[in-house]
Amino acid sequence: MIRGLHPSFRDVLARGGLVKVAGAHNALGAVLAERAGFHAVWSSSFEVSAARCLPDASLLTMTDYLEAAVHMQRAVGVPVVADCDSGFGNELNFAHLVHEYEASGITAVCVEDKLFPKMNSFVGEGQRLVDAEVFGRRIAVAKQAQRGEDFLVIARTEAFIAGLGLEEALRRCHTYADAGADAVLVHSKQSTEVEVAAFLARWARDVPVAVVPTTYPAWHAEDAHRAGAAIVIYANQGLRAQVLALRHTFGEIVRAGHTAGVESDIATLDDIFTLQGLEAWRKLSR
Ligand code: SPV
Ligand code: MG
């Protein structure tokens, strides 16, 4: 059942408190994230690519990512934050993506300052970034392109991922905030939160900061909030959980020759019917 109106991501941020976001790649994952209590869903380029067994390397098109984000947004009553990679090109592509996502009911996009085509942040070394001023101009164009007040643009820096250090991460985020970014996302692949916490300790702007604790999993959300983060994104844990669950279940069925041994580890059909919103659909034909 297509859900009704959802709040914008800006509304959710304005409520105050830490905004917890879970990554997903389809409507079912988004619904499960919402039901678990997440305030928003991250339409993850990593997950959307992995769901097609492709690397997160700018192989899919903006249309592919938009379609995935829209499927998620239609299924949930919380806002979807659309991961738009490095913006699919130059400032014209930034304007186009804002037009398309906003017109499709998505209220927040995130663009990162890596060169197109990009590679996932956790793959290898030598990530290369767009010049900060060029990226700042793209952010300004993205902000000019939105039609409504509500639409929110998150500017993500990959300065730490590229090994450029704290001063460069700060310089870039100041440039993007000056250009009109509504929030910044500071990504890191360190095994602790130290790098990101150092950024937060120096960030004095009235522009919310998002963090993605993938490689520093022990950082408690409330500690991230106390350190100054406004948004915490659990970008890919759902996908990784699904891989282990499927591998276990399929392996057991092949091994045992029947499904009795996995029944208690898998959802009931009634559970799936509920997630499908079956009751509401059945009422339509009564
Ligand atoms: C994603 O989930 O696609 C992200 C976060 O952009 S990361 O995979 O950590 O780059
Ligand atoms: Mg991504």
Short mmCIF file of C-alpha atoms and ligand atoms in Angstrom, two decimals:
data_model
loop_
_atom_site.label_atom_id
_atom_site.label_comp_id
_atom_site.label_asym_id
_atom_site.label_seq_id
_atom_site.Cartn_x
_atom_site.Cartn_y
_atom_site.Cartn_z
CA MET A 1 0.00 0.00 0.00
CA ILE A 2 1.43 3.35 -0.97
CA ARG A 3 1.89 5.35 2.20
CA GLY A 4 0.60 8.86 2.72
CA LEU A 5 2.61 11.97 3.24
CA HIS A 6 5.90 11.63 5.05
CA PRO A 7 7.72 14.41 6.88
CA SER A 8 10.66 15.94 5.11
CA PHE A 9 14.13 15.14 6.35
CA ARG A 10 14.38 18.83 7.29
CA ASP A 11 11.33 18.39 9.57
CA VAL A 12 12.92 15.35 11.19
CA LEU A 13 16.15 17.26 11.81
CA ALA A 14 14.21 20.21 13.24
CA ARG A 15 12.67 17.99 15.92
CA GLY A 16 16.08 17.99 17.62
CA GLY A 17 17.87 15.02 19.12
CA LEU A 18 20.03 12.56 17.28
CA VAL A 19 18.61 11.48 13.92
CA LYS A 20 19.23 7.77 13.40
CA VAL A 21 19.26 6.56 9.81
CA ALA A 22 19.52 3.00 8.44
CA GLY A 23 20.77 1.99 5.01
CA ALA A 24 18.56 0.00 2.66
CA HIS A 25 18.29 -0.88 -1.01
CA ASN A 26 14.62 -1.72 -1.42
CA ALA A 27 11.22 -1.02 0.06
CA LEU A 28 11.24 -4.08 2.30
CA GLY A 29 14.51 -3.07 3.94
CA ALA A 30 13.23 0.47 4.32
CA VAL A 31 10.03 -0.73 6.01
CA LEU A 32 12.00 -2.92 8.40
CA ALA A 33 14.25 0.04 9.27
CA GLU A 34 11.22 2.22 9.95
CA ARG A 35 9.60 -0.46 12.09
CA ALA A 36 12.79 -0.84 14.10
CA GLY A 37 12.54 2.85 15.02
CA PHE A 38 14.93 4.58 12.63
CA HIS A 39 14.00 8.18 11.88
CA ALA A 40 15.00 8.02 8.21
CA VAL A 41 16.29 5.62 5.57
CA TRP A 42 19.59 5.96 3.69
CA SER A 43 19.16 4.87 0.10
CA SER A 44 22.70 3.52 -0.05
CA SER A 45 24.65 3.40 -3.31
CA PHE A 46 26.66 0.55 -1.85
CA GLU A 47 23.52 -1.46 -1.07
CA VAL A 48 21.71 -0.64 -4.30
CA SER A 49 24.78 -1.71 -6.30
CA ALA A 50 25.37 -4.82 -4.20
CA ALA A 51 21.73 -5.82 -4.61
CA ARG A 52 22.53 -6.09 -8.33
CA CYS A 53 25.85 -7.81 -7.58
CA LEU A 54 27.76 -4.84 -8.94
CA PRO A 55 30.52 -2.84 -7.29
CA ASP A 56 29.68 0.58 -5.86
CA ALA A 57 31.67 2.27 -8.62
CA SER A 58 29.35 4.67 -10.51
CA LEU A 59 28.19 1.78 -12.72
CA LEU A 60 24.50 2.35 -12.16
CA THR A 61 22.87 5.50 -13.46
CA MET A 62 21.10 8.31 -11.65
CA THR A 63 17.84 6.81 -12.89
CA ASP A 64 18.67 3.47 -11.27
CA TYR A 65 19.41 5.14 -7.92
CA LEU A 66 16.38 7.40 -8.17
CA GLU A 67 14.10 4.45 -8.85
CA ALA A 68 15.46 2.57 -5.84
CA ALA A 69 15.04 5.62 -3.59
CA VAL A 70 11.48 6.21 -4.80
CA HIS A 71 10.51 2.58 -4.18
CA MET A 72 11.74 2.99 -0.61
CA GLN A 73 10.10 6.37 -0.09
CA ARG A 74 6.70 5.09 -1.29
CA ALA A 75 6.77 2.33 1.28
CA VAL A 76 7.63 4.28 4.43
CA GLY A 77 6.37 7.19 6.50
CA VAL A 78 9.86 8.42 7.31
CA PRO A 79 12.00 10.40 4.88
CA VAL A 80 14.53 8.77 2.59
CA VAL A 81 17.95 10.39 2.32
CA ALA A 82 19.19 9.57 -1.17
CA ASP A 83 22.87 8.80 -1.55
CA CYS A 84 23.68 10.41 -4.91
CA ASP A 85 27.35 9.43 -5.04
CA SER A 86 29.47 12.20 -6.55
CA GLY A 87 26.43 13.81 -8.17
CA PHE A 88 26.66 11.94 -11.49
CA GLY A 89 28.75 14.63 -13.17
CA ASN A 90 29.20 18.38 -13.08
CA GLU A 91 27.00 21.24 -11.83
CA LEU A 92 24.45 20.60 -14.56
CA ASN A 93 24.09 17.03 -13.33
CA PHE A 94 23.71 18.39 -9.78
CA ALA A 95 20.85 20.65 -10.92
CA HIS A 96 19.25 17.78 -12.83
CA LEU A 97 19.45 15.39 -9.89
CA VAL A 98 17.83 17.96 -7.60
CA HIS A 99 15.02 18.53 -10.10
CA GLU A 100 14.42 14.81 -10.48
CA TYR A 101 14.69 13.75 -6.85
CA GLU A 102 12.64 16.66 -5.52
CA ALA A 103 9.91 16.13 -8.13
CA SER A 104 9.82 12.44 -7.13
CA GLY A 105 9.10 13.18 -3.48
CA ILE A 106 12.58 12.68 -2.06
CA THR A 107 13.36 15.42 0.48
CA ALA A 108 17.11 15.00 1.00
CA VAL A 109 20.07 14.09 -1.16
CA CYS A 110 23.71 13.57 -0.29
CA VAL A 111 26.53 14.29 -2.74
CA GLU A 112 30.20 13.56 -2.10
CA ASP A 113 33.34 15.35 -3.27
CA LYS A 114 34.97 12.38 -5.03
CA LEU A 115 35.81 12.46 -8.72
CA PHE A 116 33.34 10.79 -11.08
CA PRO A 117 33.45 7.84 -11.60
CA LYS A 118 33.79 7.13 -7.93
CA MET A 119 34.78 3.98 -6.08
CA ASN A 120 33.32 2.93 -2.71
CA SER A 121 35.13 4.63 0.16
CA PHE A 122 36.37 1.38 1.68
CA VAL A 123 38.03 0.08 -1.50
CA GLY A 124 41.76 0.58 -1.81
CA GLU A 125 43.80 3.74 -1.43
CA GLY A 126 44.30 6.78 -3.62
CA GLN A 127 40.74 8.12 -3.72
CA ARG A 128 40.77 11.38 -5.66
CA LEU A 129 38.64 14.39 -4.83
CA VAL A 130 37.18 17.22 -6.85
CA ASP A 131 38.68 20.62 -6.12
CA ALA A 132 36.82 22.02 -3.08
CA GLU A 133 35.85 25.29 -4.79
CA VAL A 134 34.47 23.41 -7.81
CA PHE A 135 32.45 21.16 -5.52
CA GLY A 136 31.24 24.19 -3.56
CA ARG A 137 29.97 25.77 -6.80
CA ARG A 138 28.13 22.53 -7.59
CA ILE A 139 26.49 22.65 -4.16
CA ALA A 140 25.43 26.26 -4.78
CA VAL A 141 23.90 25.24 -8.12
CA ALA A 142 22.12 22.31 -6.44
CA LYS A 143 20.60 24.70 -3.88
CA GLN A 144 19.49 27.09 -6.63
CA ALA A 145 17.87 24.19 -8.48
CA GLN A 146 15.44 23.17 -5.75
CA ARG A 147 11.86 24.41 -6.10
CA GLY A 148 10.61 24.17 -2.52
CA GLU A 149 12.02 25.40 0.77
CA ASP A 150 12.10 21.95 2.30
CA PHE A 151 14.58 20.15 0.07
CA LEU A 152 17.84 19.44 1.83
CA VAL A 153 21.31 18.97 0.34
CA ILE A 154 23.97 17.17 2.36
CA ALA A 155 27.55 17.79 1.23
CA ARG A 156 29.84 14.90 2.05
CA THR A 157 33.57 15.20 2.24
CA GLU A 158 35.85 12.28 1.57
CA ALA A 159 38.90 14.22 2.81
CA PHE A 160 39.64 11.66 5.54
CA ILE A 161 39.00 8.76 3.16
CA ALA A 162 41.56 10.30 0.77
CA GLY A 163 44.06 10.72 3.62
CA LEU A 164 44.01 14.52 3.45
CA GLY A 165 43.60 15.10 7.19
CA LEU A 166 41.57 17.24 9.57
CA GLU A 167 42.40 20.72 8.27
CA GLU A 168 41.39 19.77 4.74
CA ALA A 169 38.19 18.10 5.98
CA LEU A 170 37.32 21.29 7.87
CA ARG A 171 38.27 23.57 4.96
CA ARG A 172 36.10 21.58 2.59
CA CYS A 173 33.10 21.49 4.90
CA HIS A 174 33.37 25.26 5.51
CA THR A 175 33.45 25.80 1.75
CA TYR A 176 30.38 23.61 1.27
CA ALA A 177 28.51 25.25 4.16
CA ASP A 178 29.36 28.68 2.68
CA ALA A 179 27.93 27.45 -0.63
CA GLY A 180 24.63 26.65 1.07
CA ALA A 181 24.90 22.99 2.10
CA ASP A 182 22.17 22.23 4.65
CA ALA A 183 24.30 19.60 6.39
CA VAL A 184 27.71 18.02 5.96
CA LEU A 185 28.71 14.37 6.15
CA VAL A 186 32.21 13.50 7.29
CA HIS A 187 33.25 9.99 6.31
CA SER A 188 36.16 8.03 7.76
CA LYS A 189 37.51 4.51 7.43
CA GLN A 190 39.57 4.53 10.60
CA SER A 191 38.99 1.74 13.11
CA THR A 192 38.04 4.23 15.81
CA GLU A 193 35.97 7.41 15.85
CA VAL A 194 39.00 9.58 16.76
CA GLU A 195 39.29 11.25 13.35
CA VAL A 196 35.60 12.08 13.12
CA ALA A 197 35.45 13.18 16.78
CA ALA A 198 38.36 15.57 16.13
CA PHE A 199 36.37 17.10 13.28
CA LEU A 200 33.28 17.47 15.46
CA ALA A 201 35.32 19.12 18.23
CA ARG A 202 36.40 21.82 15.76
CA TRP A 203 33.10 22.25 13.90
CA ALA A 204 31.42 25.40 15.22
CA ARG A 205 29.01 26.12 12.35
CA ASP A 206 25.27 25.92 12.71
CA VAL A 207 25.24 23.20 10.04
CA PRO A 208 24.45 19.67 11.21
CA VAL A 209 27.07 16.95 10.79
CA ALA A 210 26.34 13.35 9.75
CA VAL A 211 28.64 10.46 10.59
CA VAL A 212 28.77 6.89 9.27
CA PRO A 213 30.17 4.53 11.91
CA THR A 214 30.91 1.50 9.73
CA THR A 215 34.56 0.81 10.56
CA TYR A 216 34.28 2.12 14.13
CA PRO A 217 31.28 0.05 15.20
CA ALA A 218 31.72 0.44 18.95
CA TRP A 219 30.95 4.16 18.96
CA HIS A 220 27.65 4.45 20.82
CA ALA A 221 25.11 6.66 19.07
CA GLU A 222 24.66 8.79 22.19
CA ASP A 223 28.42 9.35 22.42
CA ALA A 224 28.43 10.43 18.78
CA HIS A 225 25.60 12.83 19.62
CA ARG A 226 27.42 14.19 22.66
CA ALA A 227 30.50 14.68 20.46
CA GLY A 228 28.39 16.90 18.19
CA ALA A 229 26.94 14.63 15.50
CA ALA A 230 23.34 15.40 14.54
CA ILE A 231 22.84 12.43 12.22
CA VAL A 232 24.20 8.90 12.48
CA ILE A 233 23.91 6.63 9.44
CA TYR A 234 24.15 2.84 9.75
CA ALA A 235 24.76 2.56 6.04
CA ASN A 236 25.11 -1.12 5.26
CA GLN A 237 24.55 -3.29 8.34
CA GLY A 238 21.13 -4.37 7.03
CA LEU A 239 22.59 -5.65 3.77
CA ARG A 240 25.34 -7.49 5.61
CA ALA A 241 22.80 -9.10 7.94
CA GLN A 242 20.78 -10.28 4.95
CA VAL A 243 23.81 -11.89 3.34
CA LEU A 244 24.59 -13.96 6.43
CA ALA A 245 20.94 -14.91 6.93
CA LEU A 246 20.50 -16.06 3.33
CA ARG A 247 23.81 -17.88 3.26
CA HIS A 248 22.92 -19.75 6.44
CA THR A 249 19.37 -20.58 5.37
CA PHE A 250 20.16 -21.68 1.82
CA GLY A 251 23.18 -23.68 3.01
CA GLU A 252 21.13 -25.48 5.63
CA ILE A 253 18.37 -26.39 3.20
CA VAL A 254 20.83 -27.86 0.73
CA ARG A 255 22.69 -29.66 3.51
CA ALA A 256 19.62 -31.07 5.29
CA GLY A 257 17.42 -31.76 2.29
CA HIS A 258 14.41 -30.16 4.03
CA THR A 259 13.54 -26.86 5.69
CA ALA A 260 12.49 -27.99 9.17
CA GLY A 261 15.80 -26.98 10.70
CA VAL A 262 15.56 -23.38 9.49
CA GLU A 263 11.88 -22.70 10.15
CA SER A 264 12.58 -21.03 13.50
CA ASP A 265 15.22 -18.77 11.89
CA ILE A 266 13.03 -17.48 9.09
CA ALA A 267 10.05 -15.11 9.10
CA THR A 268 6.56 -16.59 9.08
CA LEU A 269 4.35 -16.08 6.06
CA ASP A 270 2.06 -13.96 8.25
CA ASP A 271 4.99 -11.71 9.04
CA ILE A 272 5.58 -11.19 5.32
CA PHE A 273 1.86 -10.58 4.69
CA THR A 274 1.97 -7.81 7.30
CA LEU A 275 5.04 -6.22 5.75
CA GLN A 276 3.28 -6.33 2.37
CA GLY A 277 0.34 -4.41 3.86
CA LEU A 278 -1.90 -7.23 2.69
CA GLU A 279 -4.84 -6.38 4.97
CA ALA A 280 -5.18 -2.91 3.50
CA TRP A 281 -5.15 -4.35 0.00
CA ARG A 282 -7.74 -6.99 0.84
CA LYS A 283 -10.06 -4.28 2.19
CA LEU A 284 -10.02 -2.66 -1.27
CA SER A 285 -11.83 -5.65 -2.76
CA ARG A 286 -14.38 -6.11 0.04
C1 SPV B 1 26.82 4.00 0.97
O1 SPV B 1 26.19 3.38 1.83
O2 SPV B 1 26.69 3.82 -0.23
C2 SPV B 1 27.77 5.02 1.38
C3 SPV B 1 28.49 4.85 2.63
O3 SPV B 1 28.00 5.93 0.61
S1 SPV B 1 29.93 3.97 2.25
O4 SPV B 1 29.58 2.71 1.66
O5 SPV B 1 30.57 3.83 3.52
O6 SPV B 1 30.72 4.78 1.35
MG MG B 2 27.36 5.52 -1.32
#
